[in-house]
Tab-separated table of C-alpha atoms in Angstrom:
chain	number	residue	atom	x	y	z
A	389	MET	CA	0.000	0.000	0.000
A	390	ASP	CA	1.240	3.448	-0.789
A	391	ALA	CA	1.034	6.373	1.640
A	392	LYS	CA	-1.874	8.033	-0.179
A	393	THR	CA	-4.036	4.903	0.046
A	394	LEU	CA	-3.085	4.434	3.675
A	395	HIS	CA	-4.008	8.036	4.555
A	396	ALA	CA	-7.332	7.636	2.746
A	397	LYS	CA	-8.093	4.474	4.725
A	398	ILE	CA	-7.176	6.197	8.018
A	399	GLY	CA	-9.452	9.118	7.115
A	400	GLU	CA	-12.274	6.712	6.280
A	401	LEU	CA	-11.890	4.910	9.606
A	402	MET	CA	-11.777	8.216	11.515
A	403	GLN	CA	-15.003	9.317	9.813
A	404	PHE	CA	-16.609	5.997	10.747
A	405	PHE	CA	-15.492	6.439	14.360
A	406	ARG	CA	-16.814	10.012	14.516
A	407	ARG	CA	-20.153	9.047	12.950
A	408	ARG	CA	-20.512	6.076	15.282
A	409	ALA	CA	-19.557	8.129	18.331
A	410	GLN	CA	-21.994	10.913	17.446
A	411	GLN	CA	-24.862	8.460	16.957
A	412	SER	CA	-24.515	7.013	20.438
A	413	TRP	CA	-25.989	8.428	23.633
A	414	PRO	CA	-23.931	10.940	25.652
A	415	ALA	CA	-23.439	8.426	28.480
A	416	GLU	CA	-22.024	5.910	26.002
A	417	ARG	CA	-19.706	8.540	24.526
A	418	LYS	CA	-18.568	9.537	28.010
A	419	ALA	CA	-17.727	5.878	28.705
A	420	MET	CA	-15.435	5.922	25.650
A	421	ILE	CA	-13.075	8.398	27.362
A	422	ASP	CA	-9.838	6.645	28.253
A	423	ARG	CA	-7.916	8.524	30.946
A	424	GLU	CA	-4.814	6.375	30.372
A	425	HIS	CA	-4.645	7.086	26.615
A	426	ASN	CA	-1.924	9.344	25.175
A	427	LEU	CA	-4.557	11.561	23.552
A	428	PRO	CA	-5.499	14.322	26.039
A	429	ILE	CA	-8.954	14.162	27.599
A	430	THR	CA	-9.782	17.568	26.113
A	431	LYS	CA	-9.145	16.236	22.602
A	432	GLN	CA	-11.064	13.012	23.290
A	433	ALA	CA	-14.046	15.058	24.490
A	434	GLU	CA	-13.828	17.272	21.410
A	435	VAL	CA	-13.786	14.289	19.040
A	436	LEU	CA	-16.688	12.642	20.881
A	437	LYS	CA	-18.639	15.936	20.931
A	438	ILE	CA	-19.165	15.988	24.697
A	439	SER	CA	-18.371	18.793	27.100
A	440	ARG	CA	-15.246	18.523	29.202
A	441	GLY	CA	-17.330	19.457	32.244
A	442	SER	CA	-19.311	16.249	31.909
A	443	VAL	CA	-16.055	14.271	31.815
A	444	TYR	CA	-14.691	15.824	35.013
A	445	TYR	CA	-18.032	16.074	36.873
A	446	LEU	CA	-18.228	14.137	40.139
A	447	ARG	CA	-21.580	13.464	41.768
A	448	ALA	CA	-22.162	14.784	45.256
A	449	THR	CA	-21.387	12.238	47.946
A	450	SER	CA	-24.015	11.050	50.387
A	451	ALA	CA	-21.950	12.575	53.218
A	452	GLY	CA	-22.154	15.958	51.496
A	453	ARG	CA	-25.912	15.606	51.107
A	454	GLN	CA	-26.266	14.701	54.781
A	455	ILE	CA	-24.380	17.845	55.780
A	456	MET	CA	-26.606	19.976	53.538
A	457	ARG	CA	-29.746	18.410	55.050
A	458	ARG	CA	-28.433	19.048	58.570
A	459	LEU	CA	-27.711	22.691	57.746
A	460	ASP	CA	-31.192	23.066	56.252
A	461	ARG	CA	-32.775	21.593	59.391
A	462	LEU	CA	-30.744	23.921	61.612
A	463	HIS	CA	-31.783	26.923	59.549
A	464	LEU	CA	-35.451	25.916	59.700
A	465	GLU	CA	-35.207	25.293	63.442
A	466	PHE	CA	-33.352	28.554	64.192
A	467	PRO	CA	-34.140	31.013	61.355
A	468	PHE	CA	-33.354	33.972	63.610
A	469	ALA	CA	-29.759	32.812	64.215
A	470	GLY	CA	-28.486	34.144	60.879
A	471	TRP	CA	-24.884	33.382	60.024
A	472	ARG	CA	-21.490	34.131	61.444
A	473	CYS	CA	-18.092	34.281	59.816
């Protein structure tokens, strides 16, 4: 195979990958991100057409939610207390 044919085949495969990636659901595309790959995550997200924020997003922990609920209860119980720095 000559270089021109090889480049054409690579381009064809890249187009197939992009089309396939864009046809899948965002959660499936997010699962395609490989943090160990040499290609930077920003470039992977760009190729897969997903936002980088969705790649780096971490869900709130249950401990964090418990703290928020406790603060809400305290505020409802003592609304006159205000806040202090």
